[in-house]
Amino acid sequence: MQETLIKEEIEVTNCSKERHAVLEEYRQRVLEQKMELERLEKMIFQSRPRNNFDARVKSRIQSAEDVTKDEVTRLEDTFARLRAATGVSRSEDVLNRFLGQRATKDNLQKMRVATEEKKMALEKQRQELLAEMEARKFSETKDAEQNAEEVDKWNRQIEEQRVRGSAADSGRQRVEDLIREITLTLWNVCNKFRDIIEPLPMEPSEVNNPLQLIELMNEKAKTAIDILGGPDKYLEVLNEVLVDKLESASITTTSVEGKAARATEGPLFPRFPSSVTPAMLPSEDEEDVPTRNALKKQAQQLVDVKSRRKGFIFKR
């Protein structure tokens, strides 16, 4: 409570001092104006005789008092309006309220300026955010298009790989089928010589690698060649066998040609057309019999192949 009273007393003192200062300022202005009027009067009326000096002094004093009264009246009216504006009843509180309101006005003006600046900054930020949002929308649209293109590209690549995989599977299946056929053929050939090829599997499905059968056949062929007396003896025997086969084939071919010639001739008894019998056509075995030159060529090729495998050259 005491602090409040001290504070009010200080405020009243300050208000009194400020009011006294204002009054002194106005008094000083009045005196300055009075002195200025006297100076102007001296400048204007310095050539005229100074008659009735006292009357002029009194008139000047009266005019100065009138000016002072008018100024005081104006100040009192201003003070009354100020007190009405501040809404206080005591004259001592007018100045404090006026100063407080002026400080409040200044604060409000600062707040207004700060608010305007903040509003402008927020508007600028909003524009930047809108621009960024539009850029992101464009970027997302572009990314979506690129992603769609990438997806289509990957789908095409996947389809190509799937087609290639299918083709590879088909090729692998054909190769496996061919290997099984080769294995079956080799096994059938080896199975005819089971008596001399002891480690031959019982079934073709038990053969893991067809090269094993080829190695078995090579081993047995080498053994047979060694038994016959070496490569030279083997070639001599092979040539004899081929010559015998060629001779038998030529005889067969001659007989087939004779049968064909008789078949093309007319019937033995042309007088009896009803008893005409068609000539017998040669069988498939007879049609497939090669000529002598073809057999000799095949035999020579077989001998050359065997010779190259065994590492020696057969002289024709």
JSON list of N, CA and C in Angstrom, two decimals, residues 10-71:
[
{"chain": "A", "resi": 10, "resn": "ILE", "atom": "N", "xyz": [4.76, 10.24, -6.66]},
{"chain": "A", "resi": 10, "resn": "ILE", "atom": "CA", "xyz": [5.79, 10.54, -7.67]},
{"chain": "A", "resi": 10, "resn": "ILE", "atom": "C", "xyz": [5.14, 10.93, -8.98]},
{"chain": "A", "resi": 11, "resn": "GLU", "atom": "N", "xyz": [4.08, 10.21, -9.35]},
{"chain": "A", "resi": 11, "resn": "GLU", "atom": "CA", "xyz": [3.40, 10.54, -10.60]},
{"chain": "A", "resi": 11, "resn": "GLU", "atom": "C", "xyz": [2.78, 11.92, -10.54]},
{"chain": "A", "resi": 12, "resn": "VAL", "atom": "N", "xyz": [2.16, 12.26, -9.39]},
{"chain": "A", "resi": 12, "resn": "VAL", "atom": "CA", "xyz": [1.56, 13.60, -9.25]},
{"chain": "A", "resi": 12, "resn": "VAL", "atom": "C", "xyz": [2.63, 14.67, -9.36]},
{"chain": "A", "resi": 13, "resn": "THR", "atom": "N", "xyz": [3.77, 14.41, -8.70]},
{"chain": "A", "resi": 13, "resn": "THR", "atom": "CA", "xyz": [4.87, 15.39, -8.75]},
{"chain": "A", "resi": 13, "resn": "THR", "atom": "C", "xyz": [5.36, 15.57, -10.17]},
{"chain": "A", "resi": 14, "resn": "ASN", "atom": "N", "xyz": [5.51, 14.47, -10.85]},
{"chain": "A", "resi": 14, "resn": "ASN", "atom": "CA", "xyz": [5.96, 14.55, -12.24]},
{"chain": "A", "resi": 14, "resn": "ASN", "atom": "C", "xyz": [4.96, 15.30, -13.10]},
{"chain": "A", "resi": 15, "resn": "CYS", "atom": "N", "xyz": [3.68, 15.03, -12.87]},
{"chain": "A", "resi": 15, "resn": "CYS", "atom": "CA", "xyz": [2.65, 15.74, -13.65]},
{"chain": "A", "resi": 15, "resn": "CYS", "atom": "C", "xyz": [2.68, 17.23, -13.36]},
{"chain": "A", "resi": 16, "resn": "SER", "atom": "N", "xyz": [2.87, 17.58, -12.10]},
{"chain": "A", "resi": 16, "resn": "SER", "atom": "CA", "xyz": [2.93, 19.01, -11.74]},
{"chain": "A", "resi": 16, "resn": "SER", "atom": "C", "xyz": [4.13, 19.67, -12.40]},
{"chain": "A", "resi": 17, "resn": "LYS", "atom": "N", "xyz": [5.26, 18.96, -12.38]},
{"chain": "A", "resi": 17, "resn": "LYS", "atom": "CA", "xyz": [6.44, 19.52, -12.99]},
{"chain": "A", "resi": 17, "resn": "LYS", "atom": "C", "xyz": [6.23, 19.69, -14.49]},
{"chain": "A", "resi": 18, "resn": "GLU", "atom": "N", "xyz": [5.64, 18.71, -15.11]},
{"chain": "A", "resi": 18, "resn": "GLU", "atom": "CA", "xyz": [5.42, 18.81, -16.55]},
{"chain": "A", "resi": 18, "resn": "GLU", "atom": "C", "xyz": [4.44, 19.93, -16.86]},
{"chain": "A", "resi": 19, "resn": "ARG", "atom": "N", "xyz": [3.38, 20.05, -16.06]},
{"chain": "A", "resi": 19, "resn": "ARG", "atom": "CA", "xyz": [2.42, 21.13, -16.29]},
{"chain": "A", "resi": 19, "resn": "ARG", "atom": "C", "xyz": [3.07, 22.50, -16.08]},
{"chain": "A", "resi": 20, "resn": "HIS", "atom": "N", "xyz": [3.88, 22.62, -15.02]},
{"chain": "A", "resi": 20, "resn": "HIS", "atom": "CA", "xyz": [4.58, 23.87, -14.78]},
{"chain": "A", "resi": 20, "resn": "HIS", "atom": "C", "xyz": [5.54, 24.18, -15.93]},
{"chain": "A", "resi": 21, "resn": "ALA", "atom": "N", "xyz": [6.21, 23.16, -16.44]},
{"chain": "A", "resi": 21, "resn": "ALA", "atom": "CA", "xyz": [7.12, 23.37, -17.56]},
{"chain": "A", "resi": 21, "resn": "ALA", "atom": "C", "xyz": [6.37, 23.84, -18.78]},
{"chain": "A", "resi": 22, "resn": "VAL", "atom": "N", "xyz": [5.16, 23.25, -19.01]},
{"chain": "A", "resi": 22, "resn": "VAL", "atom": "CA", "xyz": [4.36, 23.68, -20.16]},
{"chain": "A", "resi": 22, "resn": "VAL", "atom": "C", "xyz": [3.94, 25.14, -20.02]},
{"chain": "A", "resi": 23, "resn": "LEU", "atom": "N", "xyz": [3.51, 25.51, -18.80]},
{"chain": "A", "resi": 23, "resn": "LEU", "atom": "CA", "xyz": [3.10, 26.90, -18.56]},
{"chain": "A", "resi": 23, "resn": "LEU", "atom": "C", "xyz": [4.28, 27.86, -18.73]},
{"chain": "A", "resi": 24, "resn": "GLU", "atom": "N", "xyz": [5.42, 27.46, -18.23]},
{"chain": "A", "resi": 24, "resn": "GLU", "atom": "CA", "xyz": [6.60, 28.30, -18.38]},
{"chain": "A", "resi": 24, "resn": "GLU", "atom": "C", "xyz": [6.97, 28.46, -19.84]},
{"chain": "A", "resi": 25, "resn": "GLU", "atom": "N", "xyz": [6.81, 27.36, -20.58]},
{"chain": "A", "resi": 25, "resn": "GLU", "atom": "CA", "xyz": [7.12, 27.43, -22.01]},
{"chain": "A", "resi": 25, "resn": "GLU", "atom": "C", "xyz": [6.21, 28.41, -22.72]},
{"chain": "A", "resi": 26, "resn": "TYR", "atom": "N", "xyz": [4.93, 28.36, -22.39]},
{"chain": "A", "resi": 26, "resn": "TYR", "atom": "CA", "xyz": [3.98, 29.29, -23.03]},
{"chain": "A", "resi": 26, "resn": "TYR", "atom": "C", "xyz": [4.24, 30.72, -22.60]},
{"chain": "A", "resi": 27, "resn": "ARG", "atom": "N", "xyz": [4.59, 30.91, -21.32]},
{"chain": "A", "resi": 27, "resn": "ARG", "atom": "CA", "xyz": [4.92, 32.27, -20.87]},
{"chain": "A", "resi": 27, "resn": "ARG", "atom": "C", "xyz": [6.13, 32.80, -21.63]},
{"chain": "A", "resi": 28, "resn": "GLN", "atom": "N", "xyz": [7.11, 31.96, -21.80]},
{"chain": "A", "resi": 28, "resn": "GLN", "atom": "CA", "xyz": [8.30, 32.37, -22.52]},
{"chain": "A", "resi": 28, "resn": "GLN", "atom": "C", "xyz": [7.95, 32.74, -23.95]},
{"chain": "A", "resi": 29, "resn": "ARG", "atom": "N", "xyz": [7.07, 31.95, -24.58]},
{"chain": "A", "resi": 29, "resn": "ARG", "atom": "CA", "xyz": [6.64, 32.28, -25.93]},
{"chain": "A", "resi": 29, "resn": "ARG", "atom": "C", "xyz": [5.93, 33.64, -25.99]},
{"chain": "A", "resi": 30, "resn": "VAL", "atom": "N", "xyz": [5.06, 33.86, -24.98]},
{"chain": "A", "resi": 30, "resn": "VAL", "atom": "CA", "xyz": [4.33, 35.15, -24.93]},
{"chain": "A", "resi": 30, "resn": "VAL", "atom": "C", "xyz": [5.31, 36.31, -24.82]},
{"chain": "A", "resi": 31, "resn": "LEU", "atom": "N", "xyz": [6.31, 36.19, -23.94]},
{"chain": "A", "resi": 31, "resn": "LEU", "atom": "CA", "xyz": [7.30, 37.25, -23.79]},
{"chain": "A", "resi": 31, "resn": "LEU", "atom": "C", "xyz": [8.09, 37.46, -25.07]},
{"chain": "A", "resi": 32, "resn": "GLU", "atom": "N", "xyz": [8.46, 36.35, -25.72]},
{"chain": "A", "resi": 32, "resn": "GLU", "atom": "CA", "xyz": [9.20, 36.48, -26.96]},
{"chain": "A", "resi": 32, "resn": "GLU", "atom": "C", "xyz": [8.38, 37.19, -28.01]},
{"chain": "A", "resi": 33, "resn": "GLN", "atom": "N", "xyz": [7.10, 36.84, -28.09]},
{"chain": "A", "resi": 33, "resn": "GLN", "atom": "CA", "xyz": [6.24, 37.52, -29.06]},
{"chain": "A", "resi": 33, "resn": "GLN", "atom": "C", "xyz": [6.08, 39.01, -28.72]},
{"chain": "A", "resi": 34, "resn": "LYS", "atom": "N", "xyz": [5.96, 39.28, -27.42]},
{"chain": "A", "resi": 34, "resn": "LYS", "atom": "CA", "xyz": [5.84, 40.68, -27.00]},
{"chain": "A", "resi": 34, "resn": "LYS", "atom": "C", "xyz": [7.08, 41.47, -27.39]},
{"chain": "A", "resi": 35, "resn": "MET", "atom": "N", "xyz": [8.24, 40.91, -27.14]},
{"chain": "A", "resi": 35, "resn": "MET", "atom": "CA", "xyz": [9.48, 41.58, -27.50]},
{"chain": "A", "resi": 35, "resn": "MET", "atom": "C", "xyz": [9.58, 41.75, -29.01]},
{"chain": "A", "resi": 36, "resn": "GLU", "atom": "N", "xyz": [9.12, 40.76, -29.78]},
{"chain": "A", "resi": 36, "resn": "GLU", "atom": "CA", "xyz": [9.15, 40.86, -31.23]},
{"chain": "A", "resi": 36, "resn": "GLU", "atom": "C", "xyz": [8.23, 41.98, -31.70]},
{"chain": "A", "resi": 37, "resn": "LEU", "atom": "N", "xyz": [7.06, 42.10, -31.04]},
{"chain": "A", "resi": 37, "resn": "LEU", "atom": "CA", "xyz": [6.14, 43.18, -31.41]},
{"chain": "A", "resi": 37, "resn": "LEU", "atom": "C", "xyz": [6.74, 44.56, -31.12]},
{"chain": "A", "resi": 38, "resn": "GLU", "atom": "N", "xyz": [7.40, 44.64, -30.00]},
{"chain": "A", "resi": 38, "resn": "GLU", "atom": "CA", "xyz": [8.04, 45.93, -29.66]},
{"chain": "A", "resi": 38, "resn": "GLU", "atom": "C", "xyz": [9.13, 46.26, -30.67]},
{"chain": "A", "resi": 39, "resn": "ARG", "atom": "N", "xyz": [9.87, 45.27, -31.06]},
{"chain": "A", "resi": 39, "resn": "ARG", "atom": "CA", "xyz": [10.93, 45.51, -32.01]},
{"chain": "A", "resi": 39, "resn": "ARG", "atom": "C", "xyz": [10.37, 45.96, -33.35]},
{"chain": "A", "resi": 40, "resn": "LEU", "atom": "N", "xyz": [9.30, 45.29, -33.77]},
{"chain": "A", "resi": 40, "resn": "LEU", "atom": "CA", "xyz": [8.68, 45.69, -35.02]},
{"chain": "A", "resi": 40, "resn": "LEU", "atom": "C", "xyz": [8.09, 47.11, -34.93]},
{"chain": "A", "resi": 41, "resn": "GLU", "atom": "N", "xyz": [7.53, 47.40, -33.78]},
{"chain": "A", "resi": 41, "resn": "GLU", "atom": "CA", "xyz": [6.95, 48.75, -33.60]},
{"chain": "A", "resi": 41, "resn": "GLU", "atom": "C", "xyz": [8.04, 49.81, -33.66]},
{"chain": "A", "resi": 42, "resn": "LYS", "atom": "N", "xyz": [9.17, 49.52, -33.04]},
{"chain": "A", "resi": 42, "resn": "LYS", "atom": "CA", "xyz": [10.28, 50.50, -33.09]},
{"chain": "A", "resi": 42, "resn": "LYS", "atom": "C", "xyz": [10.76, 50.68, -34.52]},
{"chain": "A", "resi": 43, "resn": "MET", "atom": "N", "xyz": [10.80, 49.59, -35.26]},
{"chain": "A", "resi": 43, "resn": "MET", "atom": "CA", "xyz": [11.26, 49.71, -36.63]},
{"chain": "A", "resi": 43, "resn": "MET", "atom": "C", "xyz": [10.28, 50.51, -37.47]},
{"chain": "A", "resi": 44, "resn": "ILE", "atom": "N", "xyz": [8.98, 50.36, -37.18]},
{"chain": "A", "resi": 44, "resn": "ILE", "atom": "CA", "xyz": [7.98, 51.05, -37.99]},
{"chain": "A", "resi": 44, "resn": "ILE", "atom": "C", "xyz": [7.84, 52.52, -37.58]},
{"chain": "A", "resi": 45, "resn": "PHE", "atom": "N", "xyz": [7.79, 52.76, -36.29]},
{"chain": "A", "resi": 45, "resn": "PHE", "atom": "CA", "xyz": [7.48, 54.12, -35.81]},
{"chain": "A", "resi": 45, "resn": "PHE", "atom": "C", "xyz": [8.70, 54.84, -35.26]},
{"chain": "A", "resi": 46, "resn": "GLN", "atom": "N", "xyz": [9.91, 54.54, -35.73]},
{"chain": "A", "resi": 46, "resn": "GLN", "atom": "CA", "xyz": [11.08, 55.18, -35.17]},
{"chain": "A", "resi": 46, "resn": "GLN", "atom": "C", "xyz": [11.26, 56.61, -35.68]},
{"chain": "A", "resi": 47, "resn": "SER", "atom": "N", "xyz": [10.72, 56.94, -36.86]},
{"chain": "A", "resi": 47, "resn": "SER", "atom": "CA", "xyz": [10.85, 58.31, -37.38]},
{"chain": "A", "resi": 47, "resn": "SER", "atom": "C", "xyz": [9.80, 59.27, -36.84]},
{"chain": "A", "resi": 48, "resn": "ARG", "atom": "N", "xyz": [8.69, 58.74, -36.31]},
{"chain": "A", "resi": 48, "resn": "ARG", "atom": "CA", "xyz": [7.63, 59.59, -35.81]},
{"chain": "A", "resi": 48, "resn": "ARG", "atom": "C", "xyz": [7.93, 60.07, -34.40]},
{"chain": "A", "resi": 49, "resn": "PRO", "atom": "N", "xyz": [7.34, 61.11, -34.06]},
{"chain": "A", "resi": 49, "resn": "PRO", "atom": "CA", "xyz": [7.55, 61.59, -32.69]},
{"chain": "A", "resi": 49, "resn": "PRO", "atom": "C", "xyz": [6.83, 60.68, -31.70]},
{"chain": "A", "resi": 50, "resn": "ARG", "atom": "N", "xyz": [7.43, 60.57, -30.56]},
{"chain": "A", "resi": 50, "resn": "ARG", "atom": "CA", "xyz": [6.89, 59.66, -29.56]},
{"chain": "A", "resi": 50, "resn": "ARG", "atom": "C", "xyz": [5.92, 60.45, -28.66]},
{"chain": "A", "resi": 51, "resn": "ASN", "atom": "N", "xyz": [4.71, 60.49, -29.16]},
{"chain": "A", "resi": 51, "resn": "ASN", "atom": "CA", "xyz": [3.67, 61.16, -28.40]},
{"chain": "A", "resi": 51, "resn": "ASN", "atom": "C", "xyz": [2.81, 60.13, -27.71]},
{"chain": "A", "resi": 52, "resn": "ASN", "atom": "N", "xyz": [2.39, 60.52, -26.62]},
{"chain": "A", "resi": 52, "resn": "ASN", "atom": "CA", "xyz": [1.49, 59.66, -25.83]},
{"chain": "A", "resi": 52, "resn": "ASN", "atom": "C", "xyz": [2.11, 58.29, -25.64]},
{"chain": "A", "resi": 53, "resn": "PHE", "atom": "N", "xyz": [3.33, 58.25, -25.11]},
{"chain": "A", "resi": 53, "resn": "PHE", "atom": "CA", "xyz": [4.08, 56.99, -24.95]},
{"chain": "A", "resi": 53, "resn": "PHE", "atom": "C", "xyz": [3.40, 56.06, -23.96]},
{"chain": "A", "resi": 54, "resn": "ASP", "atom": "N", "xyz": [2.85, 56.61, -22.93]},
{"chain": "A", "resi": 54, "resn": "ASP", "atom": "CA", "xyz": [2.21, 55.77, -21.91]},
{"chain": "A", "resi": 54, "resn": "ASP", "atom": "C", "xyz": [0.99, 55.05, -22.48]},
{"chain": "A", "resi": 55, "resn": "ALA", "atom": "N", "xyz": [0.26, 55.77, -23.33]},
{"chain": "A", "resi": 55, "resn": "ALA", "atom": "CA", "xyz": [-0.93, 55.13, -23.90]},
{"chain": "A", "resi": 55, "resn": "ALA", "atom": "C", "xyz": [-0.52, 53.97, -24.80]},
{"chain": "A", "resi": 56, "resn": "ARG", "atom": "N", "xyz": [0.55, 54.22, -25.53]},
{"chain": "A", "resi": 56, "resn": "ARG", "atom": "CA", "xyz": [0.99, 53.13, -26.40]},
{"chain": "A", "resi": 56, "resn": "ARG", "atom": "C", "xyz": [1.47, 51.93, -25.61]},
{"chain": "A", "resi": 57, "resn": "VAL", "atom": "N", "xyz": [2.16, 52.21, -24.48]},
{"chain": "A", "resi": 57, "resn": "VAL", "atom": "CA", "xyz": [2.65, 51.12, -23.65]},
{"chain": "A", "resi": 57, "resn": "VAL", "atom": "C", "xyz": [1.48, 50.34, -23.08]},
{"chain": "A", "resi": 58, "resn": "LYS", "atom": "N", "xyz": [0.50, 51.09, -22.63]},
{"chain": "A", "resi": 58, "resn": "LYS", "atom": "CA", "xyz": [-0.67, 50.39, -22.06]},
{"chain": "A", "resi": 58, "resn": "LYS", "atom": "C", "xyz": [-1.38, 49.56, -23.10]},
{"chain": "A", "resi": 59, "resn": "SER", "atom": "N", "xyz": [-1.49, 50.14, -24.31]},
{"chain": "A", "resi": 59, "resn": "SER", "atom": "CA", "xyz": [-2.15, 49.36, -25.37]},
{"chain": "A", "resi": 59, "resn": "SER", "atom": "C", "xyz": [-1.36, 48.08, -25.71]},
{"chain": "A", "resi": 60, "resn": "ARG", "atom": "N", "xyz": [-0.06, 48.25, -25.67]},
{"chain": "A", "resi": 60, "resn": "ARG", "atom": "CA", "xyz": [0.75, 47.06, -25.96]},
{"chain": "A", "resi": 60, "resn": "ARG", "atom": "C", "xyz": [0.59, 46.02, -24.86]},
{"chain": "A", "resi": 61, "resn": "ILE", "atom": "N", "xyz": [0.60, 46.53, -23.63]},
{"chain": "A", "resi": 61, "resn": "ILE", "atom": "CA", "xyz": [0.43, 45.58, -22.51]},
{"chain": "A", "resi": 61, "resn": "ILE", "atom": "C", "xyz": [-0.93, 44.92, -22.59]},
{"chain": "A", "resi": 62, "resn": "GLN", "atom": "N", "xyz": [-1.93, 45.72, -22.97]},
{"chain": "A", "resi": 62, "resn": "GLN", "atom": "CA", "xyz": [-3.27, 45.15, -23.07]},
{"chain": "A", "resi": 62, "resn": "GLN", "atom": "C", "xyz": [-3.35, 44.12, -24.19]},
{"chain": "A", "resi": 63, "resn": "SER", "atom": "N", "xyz": [-2.72, 44.43, -25.29]},
{"chain": "A", "resi": 63, "resn": "SER", "atom": "CA", "xyz": [-2.75, 43.46, -26.40]},
{"chain": "A", "resi": 63, "resn": "SER", "atom": "C", "xyz": [-2.00, 42.18, -26.03]},
{"chain": "A", "resi": 64, "resn": "ALA", "atom": "N", "xyz": [-0.87, 42.35, -25.30]},
{"chain": "A", "resi": 64, "resn": "ALA", "atom": "CA", "xyz": [-0.14, 41.16, -24.89]},
{"chain": "A", "resi": 64, "resn": "ALA", "atom": "C", "xyz": [-0.95, 40.33, -23.91]},
{"chain": "A", "resi": 65, "resn": "GLU", "atom": "N", "xyz": [-1.65, 41.05, -23.00]},
{"chain": "A", "resi": 65, "resn": "GLU", "atom": "CA", "xyz": [-2.48, 40.28, -22.06]},
{"chain": "A", "resi": 65, "resn": "GLU", "atom": "C", "xyz": [-3.61, 39.57, -22.79]},
{"chain": "A", "resi": 66, "resn": "ASP", "atom": "N", "xyz": [-4.14, 40.27, -23.80]},
{"chain": "A", "resi": 66, "resn": "ASP", "atom": "CA", "xyz": [-5.20, 39.62, -24.58]},
{"chain": "A", "resi": 66, "resn": "ASP", "atom": "C", "xyz": [-4.68, 38.36, -25.28]},
{"chain": "A", "resi": 67, "resn": "VAL", "atom": "N", "xyz": [-3.48, 38.49, -25.82]},
{"chain": "A", "resi": 67, "resn": "VAL", "atom": "CA", "xyz": [-2.89, 37.32, -26.48]},
{"chain": "A", "resi": 67, "resn": "VAL", "atom": "C", "xyz": [-2.65, 36.20, -25.50]},
{"chain": "A", "resi": 68, "resn": "THR", "atom": "N", "xyz": [-2.17, 36.60, -24.32]},
{"chain": "A", "resi": 68, "resn": "THR", "atom": "CA", "xyz": [-1.92, 35.58, -23.30]},
{"chain": "A", "resi": 68, "resn": "THR", "atom": "C", "xyz": [-3.21, 34.92, -22.87]},
{"chain": "A", "resi": 69, "resn": "LYS", "atom": "N", "xyz": [-4.26, 35.78, -22.69]},
{"chain": "A", "resi": 69, "resn": "LYS", "atom": "CA", "xyz": [-5.55, 35.21, -22.28]},
{"chain": "A", "resi": 69, "resn": "LYS", "atom": "C", "xyz": [-6.07, 34.24, -23.36]},
{"chain": "A", "resi": 70, "resn": "ASP", "atom": "N", "xyz": [-5.95, 34.69, -24.60]},
{"chain": "A", "resi": 70, "resn": "ASP", "atom": "CA", "xyz": [-6.41, 33.80, -25.69]},
{"chain": "A", "resi": 70, "resn": "ASP", "atom": "C", "xyz": [-5.63, 32.48, -25.70]},
{"chain": "A", "resi": 71, "resn": "GLU", "atom": "N", "xyz": [-4.31, 32.60, -25.49]},
{"chain": "A", "resi": 71, "resn": "GLU", "atom": "CA", "xyz": [-3.49, 31.38, -25.48]},
{"chain": "A", "resi": 71, "resn": "GLU", "atom": "C", "xyz": [-3.86, 30.48, -24.32]}
]
